[in-house]
Tab-separated table of C-alpha atoms in Angstrom:
chain	number	residue	atom	x	y	z
A	1	UNK	CA	0.180	-0.292	0.315
A	2	UNK	CA	3.169	3.375	0.506
A	3	UNK	CA	4.014	1.877	-2.527
A	4	UNK	CA	0.499	2.469	-4.441
A	5	UNK	CA	0.143	5.708	-2.712
A	6	UNK	CA	3.656	6.958	-3.613
A	7	UNK	CA	3.059	5.537	-7.916
A	8	UNK	CA	-0.529	7.750	-6.915
A	9	UNK	CA	0.827	10.107	-5.367
A	10	UNK	CA	4.344	10.315	-7.993
A	11	UNK	CA	5.077	13.945	-10.539
A	12	UNK	CA	3.749	12.890	-13.889
A	13	UNK	CA	6.734	13.075	-16.375
A	14	UNK	CA	7.513	12.817	-20.234
A	15	UNK	CA	4.687	10.376	-21.633
A	16	UNK	CA	7.125	6.158	-22.465
A	17	UNK	CA	5.673	3.310	-23.867
A	18	UNK	CA	6.253	0.055	-22.905
A	19	UNK	CA	5.475	-2.658	-23.943
A	20	UNK	CA	4.410	-5.674	-20.735
A	21	UNK	CA	3.835	-9.176	-22.371
A	22	UNK	CA	1.559	-9.127	-24.449
A	23	UNK	CA	0.086	-5.388	-23.190
A	24	UNK	CA	1.021	-1.900	-24.855
A	25	UNK	CA	1.484	0.576	-21.659
A	26	UNK	CA	1.316	3.910	-23.114
A	27	UNK	CA	0.907	7.173	-19.267
A	28	UNK	CA	3.308	9.083	-18.092
A	29	UNK	CA	2.528	8.083	-14.347
A	30	UNK	CA	5.272	5.025	-12.543
A	31	UNK	CA	4.396	2.403	-13.276
A	32	UNK	CA	4.680	-1.761	-11.289
A	33	UNK	CA	4.888	-4.717	-12.379
A	34	UNK	CA	4.346	-7.875	-9.418
A	35	UNK	CA	4.676	-11.056	-9.281
A	36	UNK	CA	4.183	-13.672	-6.360
A	37	UNK	CA	5.579	-16.813	-5.896
A	38	UNK	CA	6.572	-16.718	-9.972
A	39	UNK	CA	8.597	-14.281	-12.677
A	40	UNK	CA	7.852	-11.205	-14.334
A	41	UNK	CA	6.501	-10.367	-17.840
A	42	UNK	CA	9.138	-9.288	-20.584
A	43	UNK	CA	8.984	-5.850	-20.168
A	44	UNK	CA	10.214	-3.420	-23.620
A	45	UNK	CA	10.499	-0.339	-23.986
A	46	UNK	CA	8.527	0.739	-27.073
A	47	UNK	CA	8.435	4.305	-27.348
A	48	UNK	CA	11.452	7.431	-27.346
A	49	UNK	CA	11.545	7.696	-24.288
A	50	UNK	CA	14.080	6.740	-21.903
A	51	UNK	CA	13.103	4.589	-18.902
A	52	UNK	CA	14.523	4.049	-15.024
A	53	UNK	CA	13.539	0.187	-13.921
A	54	UNK	CA	14.021	-0.680	-10.326
A	55	UNK	CA	13.558	-4.143	-8.770
A	56	UNK	CA	13.041	-4.905	-5.570
A	57	UNK	CA	12.508	-8.836	-4.084
A	58	UNK	CA	11.228	-9.356	-0.674
A	59	UNK	CA	11.422	-12.870	1.216
A	60	UNK	CA	12.908	-15.491	3.728
A	61	UNK	CA	17.145	-16.427	1.939
A	62	UNK	CA	16.271	-20.903	1.245
A	63	UNK	CA	17.331	-22.508	4.151
A	64	UNK	CA	21.501	-22.651	4.499
A	65	UNK	CA	21.525	-20.148	2.221
A	66	UNK	CA	24.182	-16.967	3.828
A	67	UNK	CA	24.496	-13.748	3.160
A	68	UNK	CA	28.033	-11.608	2.202
A	69	UNK	CA	28.430	-10.306	5.140
A	70	UNK	CA	30.177	-7.210	4.487
A	71	UNK	CA	31.491	-4.591	7.410
A	72	UNK	CA	29.413	-7.079	9.616
A	73	UNK	CA	29.685	-10.320	10.824
A	74	UNK	CA	27.046	-11.914	13.189
A	75	UNK	CA	26.481	-15.548	14.511
A	76	UNK	CA	23.930	-17.161	16.117
A	77	UNK	CA	24.371	-20.177	18.792
A	78	UNK	CA	21.676	-22.256	21.083
A	79	UNK	CA	21.755	-23.831	24.954
A	80	UNK	CA	20.314	-24.703	26.975
A	81	UNK	CA	19.459	-23.401	30.866
A	82	UNK	CA	22.308	-24.850	31.801
A	83	UNK	CA	25.032	-23.834	29.238
A	84	UNK	CA	24.842	-27.248	27.456
A	85	UNK	CA	25.293	-26.138	24.229
A	86	UNK	CA	21.737	-27.678	21.881
A	87	UNK	CA	21.368	-29.304	18.051
A	88	UNK	CA	18.068	-27.428	17.254
A	89	UNK	CA	16.920	-30.567	15.484
A	90	UNK	CA	16.911	-32.789	18.327
A	91	UNK	CA	14.414	-30.704	20.756
A	92	UNK	CA	10.981	-32.334	22.801
A	93	UNK	CA	8.158	-29.955	22.924
A	94	UNK	CA	8.448	-27.176	25.786
A	95	UNK	CA	12.408	-26.895	25.680
A	96	UNK	CA	13.727	-23.864	26.840
A	97	UNK	CA	16.784	-22.779	24.796
A	98	UNK	CA	18.832	-19.224	25.170
A	99	UNK	CA	20.014	-18.006	21.924
A	100	UNK	CA	23.359	-15.959	21.165
A	101	UNK	CA	23.959	-13.574	18.892
A	102	UNK	CA	27.529	-13.156	18.596
A	103	UNK	CA	29.226	-10.773	15.833
A	104	UNK	CA	31.424	-7.942	15.250
A	105	UNK	CA	31.103	-4.542	13.431
A	106	UNK	CA	33.764	-4.868	10.822
A	107	UNK	CA	33.139	-1.924	8.082
A	108	UNK	CA	34.110	2.474	8.445
A	109	UNK	CA	33.643	4.750	10.698
A	110	UNK	CA	29.239	4.676	12.714
A	111	UNK	CA	27.644	1.824	12.994
A	112	UNK	CA	24.044	1.740	13.663
A	113	UNK	CA	23.504	-1.860	13.489
A	114	UNK	CA	20.057	-3.699	13.333
A	115	UNK	CA	19.783	-7.309	14.078
A	116	UNK	CA	16.943	-9.349	13.237
A	117	UNK	CA	16.358	-13.237	14.457
A	118	UNK	CA	13.347	-15.054	12.939
A	119	UNK	CA	11.793	-18.087	15.385
A	120	UNK	CA	11.460	-20.668	13.000
A	121	UNK	CA	7.450	-21.045	13.248
A	122	UNK	CA	7.696	-23.643	16.290
A	123	UNK	CA	8.787	-21.404	19.249
A	124	UNK	CA	7.682	-19.175	20.905
A	125	UNK	CA	9.740	-16.084	23.082
A	126	UNK	CA	9.755	-16.523	26.030
A	127	UNK	CA	11.733	-13.352	26.982
A	128	UNK	CA	13.306	-10.540	24.941
A	129	UNK	CA	15.671	-9.908	27.523
A	130	UNK	CA	17.396	-11.754	30.637
A	131	UNK	CA	16.950	-10.423	33.691
A	132	UNK	CA	19.688	-11.033	36.189
A	133	UNK	CA	21.418	-13.142	33.618
A	134	UNK	CA	23.614	-13.203	36.203
A	135	UNK	CA	22.129	-15.407	38.599
A	136	UNK	CA	19.636	-16.935	36.017
A	137	UNK	CA	22.234	-18.014	33.808
A	138	UNK	CA	25.651	-17.692	35.146
A	139	UNK	CA	27.774	-19.853	31.805
A	140	UNK	CA	25.988	-16.321	30.440
A	141	UNK	CA	29.066	-13.978	30.687
A	142	UNK	CA	30.276	-10.819	28.728
A	143	UNK	CA	26.759	-9.400	27.570
A	144	UNK	CA	26.500	-6.228	25.930
A	145	UNK	CA	23.120	-5.484	25.643
A	146	UNK	CA	21.246	-3.030	23.657
A	147	UNK	CA	19.415	-0.265	23.104
A	148	UNK	CA	16.259	-1.973	22.416
A	149	UNK	CA	15.320	-5.284	22.623
A	150	UNK	CA	12.020	-7.156	21.979
A	151	UNK	CA	9.931	-9.928	19.556
A	152	UNK	CA	7.838	-8.406	17.089
A	153	UNK	CA	5.333	-10.403	14.440
A	154	UNK	CA	7.909	-13.703	15.893
A	155	UNK	CA	11.723	-12.117	15.019
A	156	UNK	CA	13.435	-11.126	17.378
A	157	UNK	CA	14.534	-7.621	16.805
A	158	UNK	CA	17.270	-5.320	18.780
A	159	UNK	CA	19.388	-2.861	18.361
A	160	UNK	CA	23.078	-4.423	19.617
A	161	UNK	CA	26.319	-2.115	21.635
A	162	UNK	CA	28.924	-2.980	19.618
A	163	UNK	CA	32.625	-2.576	22.342
A	164	UNK	CA	35.326	-2.695	22.842
A	165	UNK	CA	37.724	-1.701	20.266
A	166	UNK	CA	37.179	-4.648	17.716
A	167	UNK	CA	33.344	-3.090	17.921
A	168	UNK	CA	32.227	-6.908	19.609
A	169	UNK	CA	28.610	-6.931	20.432
A	170	UNK	CA	26.741	-10.526	22.401
A	171	UNK	CA	23.297	-10.598	23.096
A	172	UNK	CA	20.604	-13.550	24.337
A	173	UNK	CA	17.237	-14.737	24.441
A	174	UNK	CA	15.111	-16.964	25.570
A	175	UNK	CA	12.793	-19.633	23.275
A	176	UNK	CA	10.376	-22.536	24.113
A	177	UNK	CA	9.430	-25.650	21.879
A	178	UNK	CA	6.183	-25.100	22.089
A	179	UNK	CA	4.883	-26.969	18.571
A	180	UNK	CA	5.970	-30.281	17.381
A	181	UNK	CA	7.314	-30.732	13.268
A	182	UNK	CA	9.862	-29.853	11.694
A	183	UNK	CA	10.586	-26.398	10.440
A	184	UNK	CA	13.337	-23.597	9.007
A	185	UNK	CA	14.666	-22.298	10.329
A	186	UNK	CA	16.110	-18.644	8.801
A	187	UNK	CA	19.323	-17.214	9.174
A	188	UNK	CA	20.041	-13.402	11.258
A	189	UNK	CA	20.409	-10.459	10.137
A	190	UNK	CA	21.713	-7.666	11.016
A	191	UNK	CA	21.787	-4.747	8.975
A	192	UNK	CA	23.147	-0.750	9.439
A	193	UNK	CA	20.101	1.395	9.694
A	194	UNK	CA	22.037	3.823	7.574
A	195	UNK	CA	24.352	2.068	5.716
A	196	UNK	CA	22.029	-1.094	4.043
A	197	UNK	CA	24.840	-1.812	2.117
A	198	UNK	CA	26.770	-2.798	5.392
A	199	UNK	CA	25.204	-5.810	6.368
A	200	UNK	CA	25.475	-9.801	6.791
A	201	UNK	CA	23.600	-12.946	7.833
A	202	UNK	CA	23.832	-16.122	9.305
A	203	UNK	CA	23.409	-19.562	7.818
A	204	UNK	CA	19.612	-20.949	8.165
A	205	UNK	CA	18.588	-24.344	8.821
A	206	UNK	CA	15.803	-26.383	9.821
A	207	UNK	CA	14.141	-27.470	13.411
A	208	UNK	CA	12.665	-30.714	15.060
A	209	UNK	CA	10.523	-30.669	17.430
A	210	UNK	CA	9.570	-33.881	19.079
A	211	UNK	CA	6.495	-34.544	21.289
A	212	UNK	CA	8.273	-34.522	25.386
A	213	UNK	CA	8.946	-37.272	26.911
Protein backbone atom coordinates (compact mmCIF):
# COMPACT_ATOMS: atom_id res chain seq x y z
CA UNK A 1 0.00 0.00 0.00
CA UNK A 2 2.85 2.43 0.69
CA UNK A 3 4.31 1.75 -2.75
CA UNK A 4 0.93 2.22 -4.40
CA UNK A 5 0.36 5.48 -2.54
CA UNK A 6 3.76 6.71 -3.63
CA UNK A 7 3.04 5.82 -7.23
CA UNK A 8 -0.31 7.60 -7.07
CA UNK A 9 1.34 10.78 -5.80
CA UNK A 10 4.41 10.63 -8.02
CA UNK A 11 4.96 13.61 -10.27
CA UNK A 12 4.30 13.00 -13.91
CA UNK A 13 6.89 13.24 -16.65
CA UNK A 14 7.07 12.68 -20.40
CA UNK A 15 4.77 9.96 -21.71
CA UNK A 16 6.47 6.63 -22.32
CA UNK A 17 5.45 3.39 -23.99
CA UNK A 18 6.18 -0.11 -22.71
CA UNK A 19 5.44 -3.59 -23.93
CA UNK A 20 4.73 -5.65 -20.79
CA UNK A 21 4.09 -9.24 -21.75
CA UNK A 22 1.28 -9.00 -24.30
CA UNK A 23 0.08 -5.57 -23.05
CA UNK A 24 1.08 -2.13 -24.27
CA UNK A 25 1.36 0.59 -21.61
CA UNK A 26 1.32 4.28 -22.59
CA UNK A 27 1.32 6.81 -19.75
CA UNK A 28 3.41 9.44 -17.97
CA UNK A 29 2.99 8.29 -14.34
CA UNK A 30 5.13 5.58 -12.77
CA UNK A 31 4.12 2.02 -13.60
CA UNK A 32 4.61 -1.04 -11.37
CA UNK A 33 4.49 -4.75 -12.13
CA UNK A 34 4.22 -7.21 -9.23
CA UNK A 35 4.51 -10.96 -9.09
CA UNK A 36 4.17 -13.39 -6.19
CA UNK A 37 5.70 -16.82 -6.60
CA UNK A 38 6.13 -16.36 -10.32
CA UNK A 39 8.50 -14.79 -12.81
CA UNK A 40 7.81 -11.31 -14.10
CA UNK A 41 6.68 -10.78 -17.70
CA UNK A 42 9.11 -9.43 -20.26
CA UNK A 43 9.30 -5.62 -20.32
CA UNK A 44 10.41 -3.70 -23.40
CA UNK A 45 10.64 0.02 -24.03
CA UNK A 46 8.84 0.61 -27.33
CA UNK A 47 8.82 4.42 -27.14
CA UNK A 48 11.35 7.21 -27.63
CA UNK A 49 11.60 8.25 -23.97
CA UNK A 50 14.29 6.62 -21.77
CA UNK A 51 12.76 4.56 -18.95
CA UNK A 52 14.30 3.84 -15.55
CA UNK A 53 13.54 0.39 -14.12
CA UNK A 54 14.04 -0.88 -10.56
CA UNK A 55 13.47 -4.39 -9.19
CA UNK A 56 12.59 -5.11 -5.55
CA UNK A 57 12.66 -8.65 -4.18
CA UNK A 58 11.36 -9.65 -0.75
CA UNK A 59 11.22 -12.97 1.07
CA UNK A 60 13.13 -15.29 3.38
CA UNK A 61 16.36 -16.83 2.05
CA UNK A 62 16.47 -20.54 1.34
CA UNK A 63 17.44 -22.69 4.32
CA UNK A 64 21.19 -22.86 4.74
CA UNK A 65 21.83 -19.95 2.39
CA UNK A 66 24.23 -17.36 3.79
CA UNK A 67 24.51 -13.81 2.57
CA UNK A 68 27.91 -12.27 1.90
CA UNK A 69 29.22 -10.34 4.89
CA UNK A 70 29.99 -6.68 4.26
CA UNK A 71 30.76 -4.44 7.20
CA UNK A 72 29.36 -6.82 9.82
CA UNK A 73 29.75 -10.37 11.08
CA UNK A 74 27.04 -12.32 12.92
CA UNK A 75 26.72 -15.80 14.42
CA UNK A 76 23.91 -17.63 16.23
CA UNK A 77 24.34 -20.25 18.97
CA UNK A 78 21.79 -22.36 20.87
CA UNK A 79 22.22 -23.58 24.46
CA UNK A 80 20.05 -25.18 27.13
CA UNK A 81 19.59 -23.38 30.43
CA UNK A 82 22.70 -25.08 31.90
CA UNK A 83 24.93 -23.81 29.09
CA UNK A 84 25.14 -27.03 27.11
CA UNK A 85 24.99 -26.67 23.32
CA UNK A 86 21.59 -27.58 21.85
CA UNK A 87 20.96 -29.23 18.51
CA UNK A 88 17.91 -27.45 17.00
CA UNK A 89 17.06 -30.60 15.05
CA UNK A 90 16.44 -32.66 18.21
CA UNK A 91 14.27 -30.60 20.56
CA UNK A 92 11.17 -31.61 22.51
CA UNK A 93 8.02 -29.71 23.32
CA UNK A 94 8.54 -27.55 26.38
CA UNK A 95 12.33 -27.37 26.03
CA UNK A 96 13.84 -23.98 26.81
CA UNK A 97 16.77 -22.72 24.77
CA UNK A 98 18.99 -19.68 25.23
CA UNK A 99 19.77 -18.15 21.85
CA UNK A 100 23.09 -16.30 21.83
CA UNK A 101 23.87 -13.87 19.03
CA UNK A 102 27.43 -12.66 18.56
CA UNK A 103 29.21 -10.57 15.97
CA UNK A 104 31.06 -7.38 15.27
CA UNK A 105 31.24 -4.31 13.09
CA UNK A 106 34.06 -4.48 10.53
CA UNK A 107 33.19 -1.43 8.45
CA UNK A 108 34.47 2.12 8.56
CA UNK A 109 32.95 5.10 10.37
CA UNK A 110 30.02 5.02 12.76
CA UNK A 111 27.90 1.89 13.12
CA UNK A 112 24.12 1.83 13.48
CA UNK A 113 23.33 -1.91 13.70
CA UNK A 114 19.90 -3.47 13.62
CA UNK A 115 19.76 -7.19 14.40
CA UNK A 116 16.84 -9.40 13.34
CA UNK A 117 16.52 -13.08 14.25
CA UNK A 118 13.33 -14.73 12.88
CA UNK A 119 11.91 -17.48 15.11
CA UNK A 120 11.00 -20.82 13.54
CA UNK A 121 7.25 -21.44 13.45
CA UNK A 122 7.43 -24.04 16.25
CA UNK A 123 9.22 -21.76 18.72
CA UNK A 124 7.84 -19.12 21.07
CA UNK A 125 9.80 -16.34 22.74
CA UNK A 126 9.99 -16.55 26.54
CA UNK A 127 12.14 -13.47 27.18
CA UNK A 128 13.53 -10.87 24.78
CA UNK A 129 15.72 -9.55 27.58
CA UNK A 130 17.09 -11.78 30.35
CA UNK A 131 16.66 -10.24 33.79
CA UNK A 132 19.69 -10.69 36.07
CA UNK A 133 21.57 -13.05 33.70
CA UNK A 134 24.56 -13.37 36.08
CA UNK A 135 22.41 -15.19 38.65
CA UNK A 136 19.95 -16.88 36.31
CA UNK A 137 22.55 -18.21 33.87
CA UNK A 138 26.04 -17.92 35.44
CA UNK A 139 27.62 -19.43 32.34
CA UNK A 140 26.26 -16.61 30.16
CA UNK A 141 28.98 -13.98 30.40
CA UNK A 142 30.08 -10.79 28.66
CA UNK A 143 26.71 -9.70 27.30
CA UNK A 144 27.04 -6.24 25.78
CA UNK A 145 23.34 -5.40 25.94
CA UNK A 146 21.15 -3.54 23.49
CA UNK A 147 19.62 -0.11 23.24
CA UNK A 148 16.34 -1.86 22.43
CA UNK A 149 15.30 -5.51 22.29
CA UNK A 150 11.87 -7.01 21.66
CA UNK A 151 10.09 -9.88 19.93
CA UNK A 152 7.55 -8.71 17.36
CA UNK A 153 5.71 -10.68 14.71
CA UNK A 154 7.79 -13.78 15.34
CA UNK A 155 11.12 -11.96 15.15
CA UNK A 156 13.67 -11.01 17.76
CA UNK A 157 14.75 -7.45 16.95
CA UNK A 158 17.51 -5.55 18.75
CA UNK A 159 19.91 -2.65 18.37
CA UNK A 160 23.09 -4.15 19.84
CA UNK A 161 25.64 -2.07 21.71
CA UNK A 162 29.15 -2.50 20.35
CA UNK A 163 31.98 -3.04 22.81
CA UNK A 164 35.76 -2.82 22.77
CA UNK A 165 38.24 -1.91 20.08
CA UNK A 166 36.88 -4.69 17.84
CA UNK A 167 33.30 -3.31 18.03
CA UNK A 168 31.85 -6.63 19.17
CA UNK A 169 28.42 -7.50 20.52
CA UNK A 170 26.85 -10.40 22.39
CA UNK A 171 23.11 -10.67 23.03
CA UNK A 172 20.86 -13.44 24.32
CA UNK A 173 17.18 -14.25 24.55
CA UNK A 174 15.13 -17.27 25.61
CA UNK A 175 12.75 -19.38 23.52
CA UNK A 176 10.54 -22.41 24.16
CA UNK A 177 9.92 -25.27 21.73
CA UNK A 178 6.11 -25.07 21.68
CA UNK A 179 4.76 -26.88 18.63
CA UNK A 180 5.92 -30.28 17.44
CA UNK A 181 6.95 -30.65 13.84
CA UNK A 182 9.75 -29.73 11.45
CA UNK A 183 10.29 -26.09 10.56
CA UNK A 184 12.59 -23.85 8.57
CA UNK A 185 14.95 -21.74 10.66
CA UNK A 186 15.82 -18.54 8.74
CA UNK A 187 19.25 -17.00 9.20
CA UNK A 188 19.99 -14.12 11.57
CA UNK A 189 20.40 -10.78 9.79
CA UNK A 190 22.28 -7.68 10.86
CA UNK A 191 22.25 -4.51 8.80
CA UNK A 192 23.15 -0.88 9.24
CA UNK A 193 20.19 1.46 9.67
CA UNK A 194 22.02 4.31 7.91
CA UNK A 195 24.07 2.36 5.35
CA UNK A 196 21.98 -0.71 4.37
CA UNK A 197 24.77 -1.92 2.11
CA UNK A 198 26.59 -2.94 5.29
CA UNK A 199 25.04 -6.20 6.41
CA UNK A 200 25.59 -9.88 7.15
CA UNK A 201 23.48 -13.00 7.56
CA UNK A 202 24.17 -16.15 9.55
CA UNK A 203 23.23 -19.39 7.75
CA UNK A 204 19.73 -20.75 8.36
CA UNK A 205 18.73 -24.36 8.72
CA UNK A 206 16.00 -26.61 10.08
CA UNK A 207 14.58 -27.38 13.50
CA UNK A 208 12.63 -30.40 14.69
CA UNK A 209 10.41 -30.46 17.77
CA UNK A 210 9.34 -33.89 19.02
CA UNK A 211 6.56 -34.57 21.57
CA UNK A 212 7.53 -34.10 25.20
CA UNK A 213 8.94 -37.28 26.74
